[in-house]
GROMACS .gro file of N, CA and C in nm:
model
  393
    1UNK      N    1  -2.506   0.971   1.809
    1UNK     CA    2  -2.388   0.924   1.701
    1UNK      C    3  -2.393   0.816   1.779
    2UNK      N    4  -2.334   0.667   1.715
    2UNK     CA    5  -2.298   0.567   1.776
    2UNK      C    6  -2.157   0.542   1.741
    3UNK      N    7  -2.088   0.487   1.815
    3UNK     CA    8  -1.934   0.483   1.786
    3UNK      C    9  -1.902   0.337   1.826
    4UNK      N   10  -1.814   0.287   1.763
    4UNK     CA   11  -1.766   0.137   1.846
    4UNK      C   12  -1.607   0.231   1.866
    5UNK      N   13  -1.566   0.114   1.894
    5UNK     CA   14  -1.405   0.081   1.930
    5UNK      C   15  -1.361  -0.039   1.837
    6UNK      N   16  -1.257  -0.017   1.747
    6UNK     CA   17  -1.214  -0.148   1.625
    6UNK      C   18  -1.062  -0.096   1.667
    7UNK      N   19  -1.000  -0.173   1.765
    7UNK     CA   20  -0.820  -0.199   1.764
    7UNK      C   21  -0.807  -0.084   1.874
    8UNK      N   22  -0.763   0.052   1.801
    8UNK     CA   23  -0.729   0.165   1.854
    8UNK      C   24  -0.800   0.261   1.857
    9UNK      N   25  -0.858   0.253   1.747
    9UNK     CA   26  -0.944   0.395   1.677
    9UNK      C   27  -1.083   0.378   1.679
   10UNK      N   28  -1.164   0.513   1.739
   10UNK     CA   29  -1.263   0.512   1.730
   10UNK      C   30  -1.308   0.544   1.619
   11UNK      N   31  -1.406   0.455   1.555
   11UNK     CA   32  -1.469   0.490   1.424
   11UNK      C   33  -1.631   0.521   1.443
   12UNK      N   34  -1.703   0.560   1.397
   12UNK     CA   35  -1.823   0.586   1.376
   12UNK      C   36  -1.899   0.521   1.286
   13UNK      N   37  -2.017   0.476   1.296
   13UNK     CA   38  -2.106   0.370   1.213
   13UNK      C   39  -2.107   0.439   1.078
   14UNK      N   40  -2.143   0.548   1.069
   14UNK     CA   41  -2.154   0.628   0.963
   14UNK      C   42  -2.004   0.638   0.852
   15UNK      N   43  -1.880   0.639   0.931
   15UNK     CA   44  -1.787   0.582   0.843
   15UNK      C   45  -1.755   0.457   0.778
   16UNK      N   46  -1.842   0.354   0.860
   16UNK     CA   47  -1.813   0.201   0.822
   16UNK      C   48  -1.941   0.209   0.694
   17UNK      N   49  -2.006   0.280   0.734
   17UNK     CA   50  -2.153   0.241   0.684
   17UNK      C   51  -2.109   0.268   0.466
   18UNK      N   52  -1.992   0.352   0.500
   18UNK     CA   53  -1.926   0.359   0.317
   18UNK      C   54  -1.891   0.229   0.298
   19UNK      N   55  -1.853   0.151   0.360
   19UNK     CA   56  -1.759   0.013   0.269
   19UNK      C   57  -1.885  -0.104   0.357
   20UNK      N   58  -1.993  -0.079   0.396
   20UNK     CA   59  -2.063  -0.164   0.471
   20UNK      C   60  -2.125  -0.288   0.361
   21UNK      N   61  -2.098  -0.264   0.257
   21UNK     CA   62  -2.117  -0.365   0.125
   21UNK      C   63  -2.013  -0.496   0.138
   22UNK      N   64  -1.892  -0.444   0.198
   22UNK     CA   65  -1.738  -0.506   0.224
   22UNK      C   66  -1.719  -0.586   0.334
   23UNK      N   67  -1.801  -0.536   0.417
   23UNK     CA   68  -1.804  -0.562   0.580
   23UNK      C   69  -1.905  -0.617   0.655
   24UNK      N   70  -1.888  -0.712   0.716
   24UNK     CA   71  -1.983  -0.762   0.808
   24UNK      C   72  -1.948  -0.784   0.950
   25UNK      N   73  -2.083  -0.665   1.042
   25UNK     CA   74  -2.032  -0.699   1.192
   25UNK      C   75  -2.126  -0.735   1.260
   26UNK      N   76  -2.091  -0.756   1.394
   26UNK     CA   77  -2.226  -0.823   1.467
   26UNK      C   78  -2.195  -0.758   1.615
   27UNK      N   79  -2.322  -0.694   1.692
   27UNK     CA   80  -2.303  -0.655   1.788
   27UNK      C   81  -2.382  -0.743   1.908
   28UNK      N   82  -2.315  -0.782   2.031
   28UNK     CA   83  -2.354  -0.848   2.107
   28UNK      C   84  -2.369  -0.781   2.271
   29UNK      N   85  -2.491  -0.800   2.303
   29UNK     CA   86  -2.528  -0.699   2.439
   29UNK      C   87  -2.538  -0.784   2.541
   30UNK      N   88  -2.429  -0.739   2.641
   30UNK     CA   89  -2.430  -0.832   2.755
   30UNK      C   90  -2.371  -0.700   2.864
   31UNK      N   91  -2.446  -0.647   2.933
   31UNK     CA   92  -2.420  -0.553   3.016
   31UNK      C   93  -2.326  -0.399   2.932
   32UNK      N   94  -2.278  -0.465   2.859
   32UNK     CA   95  -2.222  -0.352   2.743
   32UNK      C   96  -2.224  -0.407   2.603
   33UNK      N   97  -2.167  -0.300   2.528
   33UNK     CA   98  -2.183  -0.345   2.403
   33UNK      C   99  -2.028  -0.402   2.335
   34UNK      N  100  -2.075  -0.503   2.272
   34UNK     CA  101  -1.930  -0.603   2.229
   34UNK      C  102  -1.974  -0.582   2.111
   35UNK      N  103  -1.852  -0.535   2.001
   35UNK     CA  104  -1.833  -0.508   1.886
   35UNK      C  105  -1.737  -0.594   1.808
   36UNK      N  106  -1.744  -0.675   1.695
   36UNK     CA  107  -1.643  -0.742   1.621
   36UNK      C  108  -1.684  -0.715   1.491
   37UNK      N  109  -1.581  -0.663   1.449
   37UNK     CA  110  -1.590  -0.643   1.257
   37UNK      C  111  -1.519  -0.782   1.205
   38UNK      N  112  -1.559  -0.809   1.119
   38UNK     CA  113  -1.482  -0.900   1.037
   38UNK      C  114  -1.510  -0.858   0.895
   39UNK      N  115  -1.410  -0.915   0.804
   39UNK     CA  116  -1.386  -0.866   0.664
   39UNK      C  117  -1.295  -0.916   0.600
   40UNK      N  118  -1.317  -0.940   0.474
   40UNK     CA  119  -1.215  -1.006   0.374
   40UNK      C  120  -1.094  -0.910   0.361
   41UNK      N  121  -1.144  -0.782   0.401
   41UNK     CA  122  -0.985  -0.677   0.349
   41UNK      C  123  -0.901  -0.697   0.463
   42UNK      N  124  -0.803  -0.651   0.400
   42UNK     CA  125  -0.678  -0.594   0.489
   42UNK      C  126  -0.695  -0.455   0.519
   43UNK      N  127  -0.728  -0.434   0.641
   43UNK     CA  128  -0.760  -0.306   0.693
   43UNK      C  129  -0.649  -0.192   0.685
   44UNK      N  130  -0.531  -0.248   0.643
   44UNK     CA  131  -0.430  -0.136   0.642
   44UNK      C  132  -0.457  -0.119   0.466
   45UNK      N  133  -0.527  -0.151   0.405
   45UNK     CA  134  -0.504  -0.115   0.288
   45UNK      C  135  -0.647   0.009   0.262
   46UNK      N  136  -0.727   0.038   0.402
   46UNK     CA  137  -0.856   0.156   0.372
   46UNK      C  138  -0.771   0.264   0.405
   47UNK      N  139  -0.827   0.360   0.306
   47UNK     CA  140  -0.779   0.495   0.318
   47UNK      C  141  -0.736   0.547   0.198
   48UNK      N  142  -0.661   0.662   0.178
   48UNK     CA  143  -0.660   0.728   0.045
   48UNK      C  144  -0.506   0.688  -0.054
   49UNK      N  145  -0.535   0.681  -0.198
   49UNK     CA  146  -0.392   0.666  -0.247
   49UNK      C  147  -0.353   0.806  -0.283
   50UNK      N  148  -0.220   0.803  -0.297
   50UNK     CA  149  -0.162   0.954  -0.355
   50UNK      C  150  -0.069   0.887  -0.443
   51UNK      N  151  -0.036   0.975  -0.520
   51UNK     CA  152   0.104   0.929  -0.620
   51UNK      C  153   0.189   1.083  -0.626
   52UNK      N  154   0.332   1.077  -0.602
   52UNK     CA  155   0.373   1.210  -0.622
   52UNK      C  156   0.469   1.207  -0.756
   53UNK      N  157   0.451   1.312  -0.824
   53UNK     CA  158   0.545   1.321  -0.908
   53UNK      C  159   0.634   1.435  -0.912
   54UNK      N  160   0.713   1.352  -0.991
   54UNK     CA  161   0.868   1.468  -0.978
   54UNK      C  162   0.925   1.481  -1.162
   55UNK      N  163   0.913   1.577  -1.182
   55UNK     CA  164   0.952   1.626  -1.331
   55UNK      C  165   0.900   1.531  -1.426
   56UNK      N  166   0.769   1.483  -1.404
   56UNK     CA  167   0.697   1.433  -1.524
   56UNK      C  168   0.678   1.273  -1.455
   57UNK      N  169   0.777   1.224  -1.328
   57UNK     CA  170   0.779   1.041  -1.329
   57UNK      C  171   0.715   1.036  -1.232
   58UNK      N  172   0.613   0.933  -1.212
   58UNK     CA  173   0.556   0.908  -1.114
   58UNK      C  174   0.667   0.822  -0.979
   59UNK      N  175   0.688   0.886  -0.856
   59UNK     CA  176   0.763   0.823  -0.766
   59UNK      C  177   0.737   0.689  -0.678
   60UNK      N  178   0.624   0.740  -0.629
   60UNK     CA  179   0.561   0.632  -0.541
   60UNK      C  180   0.423   0.646  -0.538
   61UNK      N  181   0.348   0.550  -0.466
   61UNK     CA  182   0.238   0.575  -0.419
   61UNK      C  183   0.201   0.528  -0.257
   62UNK      N  184   0.091   0.603  -0.212
   62UNK     CA  185   0.066   0.543  -0.072
   62UNK      C  186  -0.039   0.514  -0.062
   63UNK      N  187  -0.094   0.383   0.035
   63UNK     CA  188  -0.213   0.321   0.085
   63UNK      C  189  -0.200   0.385   0.224
   64UNK      N  190  -0.314   0.516   0.276
   64UNK     CA  191  -0.320   0.526   0.395
   64UNK      C  192  -0.381   0.434   0.503
   65UNK      N  193  -0.387   0.402   0.589
   65UNK     CA  194  -0.443   0.315   0.661
   65UNK      C  195  -0.546   0.407   0.762
   66UNK      N  196  -0.632   0.346   0.836
   66UNK     CA  197  -0.690   0.406   0.916
   66UNK      C  198  -0.683   0.469   1.054
   67UNK      N  199  -0.546   0.440   1.083
   67UNK     CA  200  -0.416   0.470   1.178
   67UNK      C  201  -0.323   0.584   1.144
   68UNK      N  202  -0.331   0.630   0.994
   68UNK     CA  203  -0.237   0.711   0.958
   68UNK      C  204  -0.107   0.609   0.870
   69UNK      N  205  -0.106   0.513   0.931
   69UNK     CA  206   0.021   0.443   0.841
   69UNK      C  207  -0.006   0.399   0.676
   70UNK      N  208   0.097   0.370   0.610
   70UNK     CA  209   0.068   0.344   0.486
   70UNK      C  210   0.172   0.233   0.455
   71UNK      N  211   0.153   0.199   0.324
   71UNK     CA  212   0.212   0.100   0.268
   71UNK      C  213   0.264   0.189   0.148
   72UNK      N  214   0.397   0.174   0.093
   72UNK     CA  215   0.462   0.190  -0.004
   72UNK      C  216   0.449   0.138  -0.156
   73UNK      N  217   0.441   0.154  -0.266
   73UNK     CA  218   0.449   0.050  -0.368
   73UNK      C  219   0.509   0.145  -0.474
   74UNK      N  220   0.627   0.102  -0.510
   74UNK     CA  221   0.705   0.096  -0.598
   74UNK      C  222   0.681   0.116  -0.745
   75UNK      N  223   0.668   0.200  -0.822
   75UNK     CA  224   0.620   0.200  -0.949
   75UNK      C  225   0.695   0.133  -1.078
   76UNK      N  226   0.799   0.092  -1.022
   76UNK     CA  227   0.908   0.026  -1.118
   76UNK      C  228   0.950  -0.123  -1.061
   77UNK      N  229   0.999  -0.170  -1.151
   77UNK     CA  230   0.992  -0.323  -1.081
   77UNK      C  231   1.147  -0.331  -1.019
   78UNK      N  232   1.228  -0.210  -0.992
   78UNK     CA  233   1.339  -0.246  -0.956
   78UNK      C  234   1.322  -0.251  -0.781
   79UNK      N  235   1.235  -0.190  -0.751
   79UNK     CA  236   1.157  -0.230  -0.590
   79UNK      C  237   1.297  -0.159  -0.489
   80UNK      N  238   1.333  -0.014  -0.537
   80UNK     CA  239   1.450   0.003  -0.443
   80UNK      C  240   1.430   0.152  -0.383
   81UNK      N  241   1.313   0.190  -0.363
   81UNK     CA  242   1.276   0.282  -0.262
   81UNK      C  243   1.212   0.234  -0.139
   82UNK      N  244   1.239   0.355  -0.046
   82UNK     CA  245   1.216   0.351   0.073
   82UNK      C  246   1.161   0.469   0.137
   83UNK      N  247   1.102   0.449   0.252
   83UNK     CA  248   1.010   0.587   0.319
   83UNK      C  249   1.114   0.597   0.450
   84UNK      N  250   1.139   0.693   0.540
   84UNK     CA  251   1.178   0.700   0.645
   84UNK      C  252   1.076   0.821   0.693
   85UNK      N  253   0.988   0.731   0.782
   85UNK     CA  254   0.898   0.824   0.920
   85UNK      C  255   0.933   0.901   0.976
   86UNK      N  256   1.050   0.867   1.047
   86UNK     CA  257   1.140   0.979   1.118
   86UNK      C  258   1.153   1.101   1.034
   87UNK      N  259   1.199   1.091   0.920
   87UNK     CA  260   1.260   1.219   0.844
   87UNK      C  261   1.187   1.273   0.776
   88UNK      N  262   1.073   1.156   0.706
   88UNK     CA  263   1.011   1.240   0.638
   88UNK      C  264   1.024   1.205   0.460
   89UNK      N  265   1.121   1.157   0.441
   89UNK     CA  266   1.156   1.157   0.334
   89UNK      C  267   1.193   0.977   0.220
   90UNK      N  268   1.183   1.043   0.104
   90UNK     CA  269   1.198   0.870   0.049
   90UNK      C  270   1.350   0.906   0.001
   91UNK      N  271   1.368   0.754  -0.015
   91UNK     CA  272   1.520   0.718  -0.096
   91UNK      C  273   1.494   0.605  -0.218
   92UNK      N  274   1.525   0.702  -0.322
   92UNK     CA  275   1.509   0.594  -0.419
   92UNK      C  276   1.632   0.599  -0.503
   93UNK      N  277   1.706   0.447  -0.511
   93UNK     CA  278   1.811   0.394  -0.611
   93UNK      C  279   1.914   0.496  -0.547
   94UNK      N  280   1.935   0.579  -0.423
   94UNK     CA  281   2.026   0.633  -0.380
   94UNK      C  282   2.013   0.766  -0.320
   95UNK      N  283   1.928   0.849  -0.424
   95UNK     CA  284   1.902   0.961  -0.383
   95UNK      C  285   1.770   1.000  -0.308
   96UNK      N  286   1.785   1.075  -0.204
   96UNK     CA  287   1.673   1.116  -0.137
   96UNK      C  288   1.566   1.236  -0.206
   97UNK      N  289   1.475   1.201  -0.185
   97UNK     CA  290   1.368   1.292  -0.213
   97UNK      C  291   1.288   1.363  -0.110
   98UNK      N  292   1.379   1.492  -0.078
   98UNK     CA  293   1.293   1.576   0.061
   98UNK      C  294   1.188   1.618   0.024
   99UNK      N  295   1.132   1.642  -0.130
   99UNK     CA  296   0.993   1.701  -0.120
   99UNK      C  297   0.937   1.695  -0.258
  100UNK      N  298   0.817   1.635  -0.251
  100UNK     CA  299   0.727   1.632  -0.394
  100UNK      C  300   0.651   1.751  -0.404
  101UNK      N  301   0.700   1.846  -0.471
  101UNK     CA  302   0.671   1.951  -0.536
  101UNK      C  303   0.530   1.995  -0.630
  102UNK      N  304   0.589   1.908  -0.730
  102UNK     CA  305   0.479   1.903  -0.853
  102UNK      C  306   0.315   1.921  -0.841
  103UNK      N  307   0.304   1.816  -0.764
  103UNK     CA  308   0.123   1.807  -0.751
  103UNK      C  309   0.124   1.638  -0.699
  104UNK      N  310  -0.019   1.638  -0.635
  104UNK     CA  311  -0.024   1.515  -0.575
  104UNK      C  312  -0.180   1.502  -0.609
  105UNK      N  313  -0.165   1.382  -0.671
  105UNK     CA  314  -0.296   1.346  -0.691
  105UNK      C  315  -0.377   1.255  -0.622
  106UNK      N  316  -0.492   1.233  -0.593
  106UNK     CA  317  -0.587   1.148  -0.527
  106UNK      C  318  -0.652   1.085  -0.583
  107UNK      N  319  -0.645   0.924  -0.564
  107UNK     CA  320  -0.710   0.831  -0.646
  107UNK      C  321  -0.833   0.743  -0.559
  108UNK      N  322  -0.891   0.714  -0.672
  108UNK     CA  323  -0.995   0.654  -0.590
  108UNK      C  324  -0.975   0.460  -0.641
  109UNK      N  325  -1.034   0.335  -0.533
  109UNK     CA  326  -1.027   0.242  -0.561
  109UNK      C  327  -1.154   0.153  -0.524
  110UNK      N  328  -1.179   0.024  -0.552
  110UNK     CA  329  -1.235  -0.053  -0.499
  110UNK      C  330  -1.195  -0.223  -0.496
  111UNK      N  331  -1.254  -0.277  -0.419
  111UNK     CA  332  -1.162  -0.424  -0.372
  111UNK      C  333  -1.277  -0.492  -0.443
  112UNK      N  334  -1.208  -0.631  -0.542
  112UNK     CA  335  -1.285  -0.722  -0.587
  112UNK      C  336  -1.282  -0.805  -0.515
  113UNK      N  337  -1.216  -0.845  -0.405
  113UNK     CA  338  -1.150  -0.959  -0.367
  113UNK      C  339  -1.070  -0.951  -0.227
  114UNK      N  340  -1.043  -1.068  -0.171
  114UNK     CA  341  -0.952  -1.034  -0.074
  114UNK      C  342  -0.814  -1.004  -0.085
  115UNK      N  343  -0.752  -1.056  -0.243
  115UNK     CA  344  -0.636  -1.040  -0.299
  115UNK      C  345  -0.574  -0.942  -0.359
  116UNK      N  346  -0.699  -0.896  -0.434
  116UNK     CA  347  -0.677  -0.807  -0.582
  116UNK      C  348  -0.758  -0.664  -0.514
  117UNK      N  349  -0.708  -0.577  -0.590
  117UNK     CA  350  -0.841  -0.443  -0.608
  117UNK      C  351  -0.772  -0.373  -0.706
  118UNK      N  352  -0.919  -0.330  -0.776
  118UNK     CA  353  -0.907  -0.189  -0.855
  118UNK      C  354  -0.874  -0.049  -0.820
  119UNK      N  355  -0.746   0.025  -0.910
  119UNK     CA  356  -0.739   0.164  -0.883
  119UNK      C  357  -0.747   0.218  -0.986
  120UNK      N  358  -0.853   0.329  -0.959
  120UNK     CA  359  -0.902   0.413  -1.073
  120UNK      C  360  -0.763   0.515  -1.051
  121UNK      N  361  -0.678   0.518  -1.214
  121UNK     CA  362  -0.553   0.577  -1.235
  121UNK      C  363  -0.537   0.588  -1.339
  122UNK      N  364  -0.494   0.745  -1.372
  122UNK     CA  365  -0.487   0.800  -1.495
  122UNK      C  366  -0.611   0.761  -1.600
  123UNK      N  367  -0.711   0.799  -1.541
  123UNK     CA  368  -0.817   0.784  -1.645
  123UNK      C  369  -0.858   0.624  -1.666
  124UNK      N  370  -0.776   0.501  -1.626
  124UNK     CA  371  -0.766   0.386  -1.667
  124UNK      C  372  -0.792   0.292  -1.518
  125UNK      N  373  -0.842   0.168  -1.517
  125UNK     CA  374  -0.865   0.099  -1.389
  125UNK      C  375  -0.748   0.015  -1.441
  126UNK      N  376  -0.675  -0.044  -1.334
  126UNK     CA  377  -0.572  -0.092  -1.295
  126UNK      C  378  -0.577  -0.176  -1.183
  127UNK      N  379  -0.572  -0.317  -1.199
  127UNK     CA  380  -0.558  -0.423  -1.061
  127UNK      C  381  -0.424  -0.459  -1.009
  128UNK      N  382  -0.429  -0.429  -0.875
  128UNK     CA  383  -0.326  -0.418  -0.784
  128UNK      C  384  -0.359  -0.558  -0.697
  129UNK      N  385  -0.244  -0.604  -0.668
  129UNK     CA  386  -0.231  -0.754  -0.611
  129UNK      C  387  -0.187  -0.719  -0.474
  130UNK      N  388  -0.242  -0.770  -0.360
  130UNK     CA  389  -0.152  -0.785  -0.257
  130UNK      C  390  -0.062  -0.837  -0.197
  131UNK      N  391   0.042  -0.854  -0.156
  131UNK     CA  392   0.170  -0.885  -0.112
  131UNK      C  393   0.115  -1.026  -0.020
   0.00000   0.00000   0.00000
């Protein structure tokens, strides 16, 4: 198996091949292999989408990065939710959500360009924009 080092994570080429259509990479041999990956994608957006549901209401979505980090997307225009990575809890409008127990859904997405992507969510396609 061929593996490359990208930033701080070792990624095998099999994983990269799944998004090969969106990435260009070059390899230069000069005593050792130097690898550079250029992409029109924000690498922090690569990962799994999740949505937590409490009492039938969608509370948040998360984009997991390849390093385990994520960005929250509040589903309402109030934009008043925060996540504490220390305590592992969400706070929305002053209320702390310690657990999300109803269910967790995983969604798929495709990138349309450097600033937009389409998320397959609740049976429909929705376009999201990068901040």
